[in-house]
């Protein structure tokens, strides 16, 4: 299968190499001075990459996605699957889907994890008319146990919307953990706070979620005061307390609703 990969950076390079290793003809394009993955033919222009391609995989930065689609559109072959792996917002994916849909089957592909850790086996969510085609391309790159490609019954933007919902938790959690560990280091208690974080993340996840939802509303006033005191303690340690102060504001809001 002839595949064009636009963007050969951290994620694009991984997918291009995996597709080439699986026996696909892979043409890659990236204007940046970065290495060409093994087995990939580097093209000087975007047009050369997408010409007669059965699949076009876009793995650039999200800001470049509309411009890349506009440049690719006149050169897409009939029946091609155009898969956007960028983190463009759901409304952008919707616009791209409508524009590209005139010439190709568009797929909104959400990457649900760090590519440096999982490589091309990172879990994916896919939506749009080209979603099944993306699944057919990616699933054979590993065993059924290794490759997770979930196809959503939804339009372009549906996959990215779920990714952004997940990011509320994942990126927020990562920021809270960074703040807590920094405070633990400053207080000479890093080992202890790491153990406490690990303990809270283990066990029955749904029970923990319910406990957080119920407890935060029931005890909002008391916990807001505790977080104010916590922020003052972090100030004394010289540790930034953005997440702690955000938690205090959230608890104040919840207390006003009760």
PDB file of C-alpha atoms in Angstrom:
ATOM      1  CA  UNK A   1       0.000   0.000   0.000  1.00  0.00           C
ATOM      2  CA  UNK A   2       1.329   3.432  -0.896  1.00  0.00           C
ATOM      3  CA  UNK A   3       1.284   5.668   2.189  1.00  0.00           C
ATOM      4  CA  UNK A   4       2.253   9.312   2.539  1.00  0.00           C
ATOM      5  CA  UNK A   5       3.353  10.517   5.974  1.00  0.00           C
ATOM      6  CA  UNK A   6       3.393  14.289   6.379  1.00  0.00           C
ATOM      7  CA  UNK A   7       5.569  15.251   9.314  1.00  0.00           C
ATOM      8  CA  UNK A   8       8.480  12.980  10.262  1.00  0.00           C
ATOM      9  CA  UNK A   9       9.026  14.185  13.813  1.00  0.00           C
ATOM     10  CA  UNK A  10       8.527  12.254  17.034  1.00  0.00           C
ATOM     11  CA  UNK A  11       5.230  10.581  16.091  1.00  0.00           C
ATOM     12  CA  UNK A  12       5.402  10.762  12.303  1.00  0.00           C
ATOM     13  CA  UNK A  13       8.809   9.145  12.172  1.00  0.00           C
ATOM     14  CA  UNK A  14       7.603   6.258  14.330  1.00  0.00           C
ATOM     15  CA  UNK A  15       4.541   5.549  12.174  1.00  0.00           C
ATOM     16  CA  UNK A  16       6.466   5.954   8.923  1.00  0.00           C
ATOM     17  CA  UNK A  17       9.104   3.460  10.053  1.00  0.00           C
ATOM     18  CA  UNK A  18       6.490   0.970  11.279  1.00  0.00           C
ATOM     19  CA  UNK A  19       4.531   1.125   8.018  1.00  0.00           C
ATOM     20  CA  UNK A  20       7.707   0.678   5.973  1.00  0.00           C
ATOM     21  CA  UNK A  21       8.755  -2.287   8.139  1.00  0.00           C
ATOM     22  CA  UNK A  22       5.328  -3.846   7.493  1.00  0.00           C
ATOM     23  CA  UNK A  23       5.987  -3.767   3.741  1.00  0.00           C
ATOM     24  CA  UNK A  24       4.135  -0.624   2.723  1.00  0.00           C
ATOM     25  CA  UNK A  25       5.584   1.860   0.256  1.00  0.00           C
ATOM     26  CA  UNK A  26       6.063   4.934   2.435  1.00  0.00           C
ATOM     27  CA  UNK A  27       6.802   8.431   1.168  1.00  0.00           C
ATOM     28  CA  UNK A  28       7.553  11.024   3.818  1.00  0.00           C
ATOM     29  CA  UNK A  29       7.655  14.791   3.696  1.00  0.00           C
ATOM     30  CA  UNK A  30       8.948  17.229   6.282  1.00  0.00           C
ATOM     31  CA  UNK A  31      10.634  20.565   5.572  1.00  0.00           C
ATOM     32  CA  UNK A  32      12.590  20.375   8.828  1.00  0.00           C
ATOM     33  CA  UNK A  33      16.162  19.079   8.930  1.00  0.00           C
ATOM     34  CA  UNK A  34      15.369  15.809  10.700  1.00  0.00           C
ATOM     35  CA  UNK A  35      16.410  12.225   9.930  1.00  0.00           C
ATOM     36  CA  UNK A  36      14.475  10.136   7.427  1.00  0.00           C
ATOM     37  CA  UNK A  37      13.200   6.885   8.995  1.00  0.00           C
ATOM     38  CA  UNK A  38      14.582   3.639   7.649  1.00  0.00           C
ATOM     39  CA  UNK A  39      12.700   2.345   4.630  1.00  0.00           C
ATOM     40  CA  UNK A  40      11.020   5.700   3.930  1.00  0.00           C
ATOM     41  CA  UNK A  41      11.476   7.661   0.706  1.00  0.00           C
ATOM     42  CA  UNK A  42      11.839  11.358   1.515  1.00  0.00           C
ATOM     43  CA  UNK A  43      10.171  13.740  -0.952  1.00  0.00           C
ATOM     44  CA  UNK A  44      11.128  17.314  -1.637  1.00  0.00           C
ATOM     45  CA  UNK A  45       7.532  18.475  -1.923  1.00  0.00           C
ATOM     46  CA  UNK A  46       4.238  17.638  -0.298  1.00  0.00           C
ATOM     47  CA  UNK A  47       2.714  17.022  -3.727  1.00  0.00           C
ATOM     48  CA  UNK A  48       5.264  14.271  -4.486  1.00  0.00           C
ATOM     49  CA  UNK A  49       4.418  12.563  -1.204  1.00  0.00           C
ATOM     50  CA  UNK A  50       0.640  12.433  -1.659  1.00  0.00           C
ATOM     51  CA  UNK A  51       0.599  11.718  -5.406  1.00  0.00           C
ATOM     52  CA  UNK A  52      -1.197   8.383  -5.969  1.00  0.00           C
ATOM     53  CA  UNK A  53      -1.128   7.586  -2.231  1.00  0.00           C
ATOM     54  CA  UNK A  54      -3.861   5.327  -0.865  1.00  0.00           C
ATOM     55  CA  UNK A  55      -3.334   6.781   2.614  1.00  0.00           C
ATOM     56  CA  UNK A  56      -2.219  10.247   3.705  1.00  0.00           C
ATOM     57  CA  UNK A  57      -1.249  10.423   7.367  1.00  0.00           C
ATOM     58  CA  UNK A  58      -0.751  13.917   8.769  1.00  0.00           C
ATOM     59  CA  UNK A  59       1.429  14.054  11.895  1.00  0.00           C
ATOM     60  CA  UNK A  60       2.448  17.698  11.979  1.00  0.00           C
ATOM     61  CA  UNK A  61       1.716  20.182  14.740  1.00  0.00           C
ATOM     62  CA  UNK A  62      -1.964  21.032  15.148  1.00  0.00           C
ATOM     63  CA  UNK A  63      -1.444  24.623  13.966  1.00  0.00           C
ATOM     64  CA  UNK A  64      -0.227  23.371  10.576  1.00  0.00           C
ATOM     65  CA  UNK A  65      -3.124  20.965   9.960  1.00  0.00           C
ATOM     66  CA  UNK A  66      -5.410  23.350   7.997  1.00  0.00           C
ATOM     67  CA  UNK A  67      -2.588  24.550   5.742  1.00  0.00           C
ATOM     68  CA  UNK A  68      -1.414  20.984   5.099  1.00  0.00           C
ATOM     69  CA  UNK A  69      -4.937  19.908   4.156  1.00  0.00           C
ATOM     70  CA  UNK A  70      -5.307  22.871   1.793  1.00  0.00           C
ATOM     71  CA  UNK A  71      -2.020  22.038   0.065  1.00  0.00           C
ATOM     72  CA  UNK A  72      -2.799  18.327  -0.176  1.00  0.00           C
ATOM     73  CA  UNK A  73      -6.374  18.636  -1.408  1.00  0.00           C
ATOM     74  CA  UNK A  74      -5.710  19.337  -5.132  1.00  0.00           C
ATOM     75  CA  UNK A  75      -3.357  16.355  -5.373  1.00  0.00           C
ATOM     76  CA  UNK A  76      -5.330  13.626  -3.599  1.00  0.00           C
ATOM     77  CA  UNK A  77      -6.210  10.529  -5.605  1.00  0.00           C
ATOM     78  CA  UNK A  78      -9.806   9.338  -5.657  1.00  0.00           C
ATOM     79  CA  UNK A  79     -10.710   7.021  -2.773  1.00  0.00           C
ATOM     80  CA  UNK A  80      -7.746   8.018  -0.625  1.00  0.00           C
ATOM     81  CA  UNK A  81      -7.985   7.915   3.158  1.00  0.00           C
ATOM     82  CA  UNK A  82      -6.821  11.219   4.678  1.00  0.00           C
ATOM     83  CA  UNK A  83      -6.020  10.677   8.368  1.00  0.00           C
ATOM     84  CA  UNK A  84      -5.240  13.668  10.588  1.00  0.00           C
ATOM     85  CA  UNK A  85      -3.293  12.556  13.693  1.00  0.00           C
ATOM     86  CA  UNK A  86      -2.708  16.101  14.952  1.00  0.00           C
ATOM     87  CA  UNK A  87      -4.208  17.504  18.139  1.00  0.00           C
ATOM     88  CA  UNK A  88      -6.359  20.039  16.309  1.00  0.00           C
ATOM     89  CA  UNK A  89      -9.511  21.071  18.201  1.00  0.00           C
ATOM     90  CA  UNK A  90     -12.787  19.225  17.462  1.00  0.00           C
ATOM     91  CA  UNK A  91     -14.219  22.172  15.529  1.00  0.00           C
ATOM     92  CA  UNK A  92     -11.073  22.278  13.374  1.00  0.00           C
ATOM     93  CA  UNK A  93     -11.378  18.550  12.690  1.00  0.00           C
ATOM     94  CA  UNK A  94     -14.994  19.123  11.700  1.00  0.00           C
ATOM     95  CA  UNK A  95     -13.979  21.842   9.214  1.00  0.00           C
ATOM     96  CA  UNK A  96     -11.153  19.722   7.818  1.00  0.00           C
ATOM     97  CA  UNK A  97     -13.503  16.775   7.452  1.00  0.00           C
ATOM     98  CA  UNK A  98     -15.962  18.829   5.428  1.00  0.00           C
ATOM     99  CA  UNK A  99     -13.214  20.311   3.225  1.00  0.00           C
ATOM    100  CA  UNK A 100     -11.277  17.098   2.626  1.00  0.00           C
ATOM    101  CA  UNK A 101     -14.477  15.061   2.329  1.00  0.00           C
ATOM    102  CA  UNK A 102     -15.016  16.450  -1.125  1.00  0.00           C
ATOM    103  CA  UNK A 103     -12.005  14.455  -2.339  1.00  0.00           C
ATOM    104  CA  UNK A 104     -11.182  11.811   0.279  1.00  0.00           C
ATOM    105  CA  UNK A 105     -12.397   9.800   3.271  1.00  0.00           C
ATOM    106  CA  UNK A 106     -11.356  11.898   6.244  1.00  0.00           C
ATOM    107  CA  UNK A 107     -10.393  10.373   9.605  1.00  0.00           C
ATOM    108  CA  UNK A 108      -9.907  12.235  12.875  1.00  0.00           C
ATOM    109  CA  UNK A 109      -7.270  10.241  14.802  1.00  0.00           C
ATOM    110  CA  UNK A 110      -6.663  10.900  18.508  1.00  0.00           C
ATOM    111  CA  UNK A 111      -3.434   9.543  20.008  1.00  0.00           C
ATOM    112  CA  UNK A 112      -4.121   8.476  23.606  1.00  0.00           C
ATOM    113  CA  UNK A 113      -0.685   8.267  25.132  1.00  0.00           C
ATOM    114  CA  UNK A 114       2.983   9.153  24.724  1.00  0.00           C
ATOM    115  CA  UNK A 115       4.440   7.907  21.454  1.00  0.00           C
ATOM    116  CA  UNK A 116       8.026   7.780  22.860  1.00  0.00           C
ATOM    117  CA  UNK A 117       6.766   5.244  25.429  1.00  0.00           C
ATOM    118  CA  UNK A 118       4.383   3.138  23.310  1.00  0.00           C
ATOM    119  CA  UNK A 119       5.704   3.726  19.793  1.00  0.00           C
ATOM    120  CA  UNK A 120       3.283   2.837  16.984  1.00  0.00           C
ATOM    121  CA  UNK A 121       1.347   0.651  19.460  1.00  0.00           C
ATOM    122  CA  UNK A 122      -0.015   3.685  21.291  1.00  0.00           C
ATOM    123  CA  UNK A 123      -3.828   3.450  21.693  1.00  0.00           C
ATOM    124  CA  UNK A 124      -5.857   5.365  19.108  1.00  0.00           C
ATOM    125  CA  UNK A 125      -9.409   6.683  18.878  1.00  0.00           C
ATOM    126  CA  UNK A 126     -10.670   7.267  15.330  1.00  0.00           C
ATOM    127  CA  UNK A 127     -13.826   8.882  13.935  1.00  0.00           C
ATOM    128  CA  UNK A 128     -15.094  10.080  10.586  1.00  0.00           C
ATOM    129  CA  UNK A 129     -15.718   8.383   7.207  1.00  0.00           C
ATOM    130  CA  UNK A 130     -12.142   7.100   6.975  1.00  0.00           C
ATOM    131  CA  UNK A 131     -12.026   5.611  10.480  1.00  0.00           C
ATOM    132  CA  UNK A 132     -12.408   1.967   9.443  1.00  0.00           C
ATOM    133  CA  UNK A 133      -9.732   2.396   6.777  1.00  0.00           C
ATOM    134  CA  UNK A 134      -7.295   3.712   9.400  1.00  0.00           C
ATOM    135  CA  UNK A 135      -8.059   0.727  11.602  1.00  0.00           C
ATOM    136  CA  UNK A 136      -7.347  -1.640   8.702  1.00  0.00           C
ATOM    137  CA  UNK A 137      -3.972   0.030   8.157  1.00  0.00           C
ATOM    138  CA  UNK A 138      -2.805   0.286  11.778  1.00  0.00           C
ATOM    139  CA  UNK A 139      -4.117  -2.908  13.411  1.00  0.00           C
ATOM    140  CA  UNK A 140      -1.835  -5.276  11.433  1.00  0.00           C
ATOM    141  CA  UNK A 141       1.233  -3.392  12.733  1.00  0.00           C
ATOM    142  CA  UNK A 142       1.077  -5.505  15.895  1.00  0.00           C
ATOM    143  CA  UNK A 143      -0.824  -8.350  17.496  1.00  0.00           C
ATOM    144  CA  UNK A 144      -4.473  -7.814  18.518  1.00  0.00           C
ATOM    145  CA  UNK A 145      -3.317  -7.603  22.124  1.00  0.00           C
ATOM    146  CA  UNK A 146      -0.740  -4.939  21.293  1.00  0.00           C
ATOM    147  CA  UNK A 147      -2.663  -2.618  18.971  1.00  0.00           C
ATOM    148  CA  UNK A 148      -5.723  -0.735  20.228  1.00  0.00           C
ATOM    149  CA  UNK A 149      -7.612   1.204  17.564  1.00  0.00           C
ATOM    150  CA  UNK A 150     -11.121   2.109  18.710  1.00  0.00           C
ATOM    151  CA  UNK A 151     -13.425   3.223  15.916  1.00  0.00           C
ATOM    152  CA  UNK A 152     -16.124   5.648  17.057  1.00  0.00           C
ATOM    153  CA  UNK A 153     -19.481   5.934  15.345  1.00  0.00           C
ATOM    154  CA  UNK A 154     -19.208   9.678  15.005  1.00  0.00           C
ATOM    155  CA  UNK A 155     -18.149  12.496  12.688  1.00  0.00           C
ATOM    156  CA  UNK A 156     -14.710  14.113  12.418  1.00  0.00           C
ATOM    157  CA  UNK A 157     -14.001  15.794  15.737  1.00  0.00           C
ATOM    158  CA  UNK A 158     -15.626  13.083  17.860  1.00  0.00           C
ATOM    159  CA  UNK A 159     -12.314  11.352  18.559  1.00  0.00           C
ATOM    160  CA  UNK A 160     -10.529  14.591  19.378  1.00  0.00           C
ATOM    161  CA  UNK A 161     -13.366  15.663  21.678  1.00  0.00           C
ATOM    162  CA  UNK A 162     -12.843  12.521  23.742  1.00  0.00           C
ATOM    163  CA  UNK A 163      -9.091  13.086  23.807  1.00  0.00           C
ATOM    164  CA  UNK A 164      -9.586  16.604  25.176  1.00  0.00           C
ATOM    165  CA  UNK A 165     -11.960  15.292  27.838  1.00  0.00           C
ATOM    166  CA  UNK A 166      -9.257  12.823  28.814  1.00  0.00           C
ATOM    167  CA  UNK A 167      -6.700  15.639  28.880  1.00  0.00           C
ATOM    168  CA  UNK A 168      -8.683  17.462  31.583  1.00  0.00           C
ATOM    169  CA  UNK A 169      -7.789  14.557  33.838  1.00  0.00           C
ATOM    170  CA  UNK A 170      -4.438  13.409  32.490  1.00  0.00           C
ATOM    171  CA  UNK A 171      -2.742  16.789  32.122  1.00  0.00           C
ATOM    172  CA  UNK A 172      -4.347  18.081  35.310  1.00  0.00           C
ATOM    173  CA  UNK A 173      -3.242  14.994  37.215  1.00  0.00           C
ATOM    174  CA  UNK A 174       0.282  15.310  35.842  1.00  0.00           C
ATOM    175  CA  UNK A 175       0.419  18.957  36.983  1.00  0.00           C
ATOM    176  CA  UNK A 176      -0.848  18.076  40.469  1.00  0.00           C
ATOM    177  CA  UNK A 177       1.703  15.270  40.800  1.00  0.00           C
ATOM    178  CA  UNK A 178       4.523  17.593  39.691  1.00  0.00           C
ATOM    179  CA  UNK A 179       3.456  20.200  42.275  1.00  0.00           C
ATOM    180  CA  UNK A 180       3.114  17.636  45.074  1.00  0.00           C
ATOM    181  CA  UNK A 181       6.480  15.996  44.377  1.00  0.00           C
ATOM    182  CA  UNK A 182       8.195  19.405  44.160  1.00  0.00           C
ATOM    183  CA  UNK A 183       6.712  20.265  47.549  1.00  0.00           C
ATOM    184  CA  UNK A 184       7.833  16.897  48.914  1.00  0.00           C
ATOM    185  CA  UNK A 185      11.371  17.511  47.692  1.00  0.00           C
ATOM    186  CA  UNK A 186      11.453  20.968  49.273  1.00  0.00           C
ATOM    187  CA  UNK A 187      10.137  19.587  52.567  1.00  0.00           C
ATOM    188  CA  UNK A 188      12.496  16.603  52.605  1.00  0.00           C
ATOM    189  CA  UNK A 189       9.592  14.137  52.218  1.00  0.00           C
ATOM    190  CA  UNK A 190       9.734  13.131  48.550  1.00  0.00           C
ATOM    191  CA  UNK A 191       9.732   9.377  49.202  1.00  0.00           C
ATOM    192  CA  UNK A 192       6.703   9.640  51.476  1.00  0.00           C
ATOM    193  CA  UNK A 193       4.632  11.826  49.122  1.00  0.00           C
ATOM    194  CA  UNK A 194       5.450   9.563  46.166  1.00  0.00           C
ATOM    195  CA  UNK A 195       4.172   6.580  48.157  1.00  0.00           C
ATOM    196  CA  UNK A 196       0.983   8.470  49.089  1.00  0.00           C
ATOM    197  CA  UNK A 197       0.325   9.400  45.445  1.00  0.00           C
ATOM    198  CA  UNK A 198       0.891   5.803  44.307  1.00  0.00           C
ATOM    199  CA  UNK A 199      -1.484   4.555  47.023  1.00  0.00           C
ATOM    200  CA  UNK A 200      -4.277   6.875  45.856  1.00  0.00           C
ATOM    201  CA  UNK A 201      -3.848   5.864  42.219  1.00  0.00           C
ATOM    202  CA  UNK A 202      -4.130   2.140  43.005  1.00  0.00           C
ATOM    203  CA  UNK A 203      -7.263   0.110  43.620  1.00  0.00           C
ATOM    204  CA  UNK A 204     -10.845   0.518  42.400  1.00  0.00           C
ATOM    205  CA  UNK A 205     -10.836   3.546  40.117  1.00  0.00           C
ATOM    206  CA  UNK A 206     -14.620   3.986  39.997  1.00  0.00           C
ATOM    207  CA  UNK A 207     -14.816   4.008  43.785  1.00  0.00           C
ATOM    208  CA  UNK A 208     -12.110   6.661  43.956  1.00  0.00           C
ATOM    209  CA  UNK A 209     -13.967   8.801  41.395  1.00  0.00           C
ATOM    210  CA  UNK A 210     -17.213   8.564  43.381  1.00  0.00           C
ATOM    211  CA  UNK A 211     -15.372   9.417  46.601  1.00  0.00           C
ATOM    212  CA  UNK A 212     -13.794  12.486  44.986  1.00  0.00           C
ATOM    213  CA  UNK A 213     -17.109  13.683  43.552  1.00  0.00           C
ATOM    214  CA  UNK A 214     -19.062  13.204  46.770  1.00  0.00           C
ATOM    215  CA  UNK A 215     -16.384  14.329  49.209  1.00  0.00           C
ATOM    216  CA  UNK A 216     -15.469  17.477  47.311  1.00  0.00           C
ATOM    217  CA  UNK A 217     -19.065  18.693  47.362  1.00  0.00           C
ATOM    218  CA  UNK A 218     -19.883  17.591  50.915  1.00  0.00           C
ATOM    219  CA  UNK A 219     -16.736  19.020  52.513  1.00  0.00           C
ATOM    220  CA  UNK A 220     -16.073  21.920  50.121  1.00  0.00           C
ATOM    221  CA  UNK A 221     -15.886  24.671  52.777  1.00  0.00           C
ATOM    222  CA  UNK A 222     -13.466  22.817  55.040  1.00  0.00           C
ATOM    223  CA  UNK A 223     -11.312  21.616  52.152  1.00  0.00           C
ATOM    224  CA  UNK A 224     -11.102  25.108  50.628  1.00  0.00           C
ATOM    225  CA  UNK A 225      -9.657  26.371  53.923  1.00  0.00           C
ATOM    226  CA  UNK A 226      -7.221  23.447  53.985  1.00  0.00           C
ATOM    227  CA  UNK A 227      -6.044  24.250  50.459  1.00  0.00           C
ATOM    228  CA  UNK A 228      -5.557  27.902  51.371  1.00  0.00           C
ATOM    229  CA  UNK A 229      -3.313  26.774  54.241  1.00  0.00           C
ATOM    230  CA  UNK A 230      -1.576  24.346  51.886  1.00  0.00           C
ATOM    231  CA  UNK A 231      -0.822  27.134  49.417  1.00  0.00           C
ATOM    232  CA  UNK A 232       0.663  29.231  52.224  1.00  0.00           C
ATOM    233  CA  UNK A 233       2.864  26.280  53.213  1.00  0.00           C
ATOM    234  CA  UNK A 234       4.068  25.860  49.630  1.00  0.00           C
ATOM    235  CA  UNK A 235       4.833  29.593  49.525  1.00  0.00           C
ATOM    236  CA  UNK A 236       7.001  29.146  52.620  1.00  0.00           C
ATOM    237  CA  UNK A 237       8.788  26.231  50.927  1.00  0.00           C
ATOM    238  CA  UNK A 238       9.379  28.345  47.813  1.00  0.00           C
ATOM    239  CA  UNK A 239       7.325  25.971  45.661  1.00  0.00           C
ATOM    240  CA  UNK A 240       4.858  27.306  43.027  1.00  0.00           C
ATOM    241  CA  UNK A 241       1.279  26.509  44.113  1.00  0.00           C
ATOM    242  CA  UNK A 242      -0.814  27.044  40.961  1.00  0.00           C
ATOM    243  CA  UNK A 243      -2.675  23.730  41.209  1.00  0.00           C
ATOM    244  CA  UNK A 244      -3.246  24.085  44.933  1.00  0.00           C
ATOM    245  CA  UNK A 245      -4.759  27.538  44.500  1.00  0.00           C
ATOM    246  CA  UNK A 246      -6.868  26.300  41.586  1.00  0.00           C
ATOM    247  CA  UNK A 247      -8.204  23.545  43.856  1.00  0.00           C
ATOM    248  CA  UNK A 248      -9.090  26.149  46.494  1.00  0.00           C
ATOM    249  CA  UNK A 249     -11.039  28.172  43.913  1.00  0.00           C
ATOM    250  CA  UNK A 250     -12.859  25.062  42.710  1.00  0.00           C
ATOM    251  CA  UNK A 251     -13.858  24.130  46.255  1.00  0.00           C
ATOM    252  CA  UNK A 252     -15.140  27.653  46.902  1.00  0.00           C
ATOM    253  CA  UNK A 253     -17.283  27.333  43.758  1.00  0.00           C
ATOM    254  CA  UNK A 254     -18.623  23.965  44.880  1.00  0.00           C
ATOM    255  CA  UNK A 255     -19.439  25.298  48.338  1.00  0.00           C
ATOM    256  CA  UNK A 256     -21.530  28.067  46.779  1.00  0.00           C
ATOM    257  CA  UNK A 257     -23.568  25.475  44.887  1.00  0.00           C
ATOM    258  CA  UNK A 258     -24.393  23.389  47.945  1.00  0.00           C
TER     259      UNK A 258
END
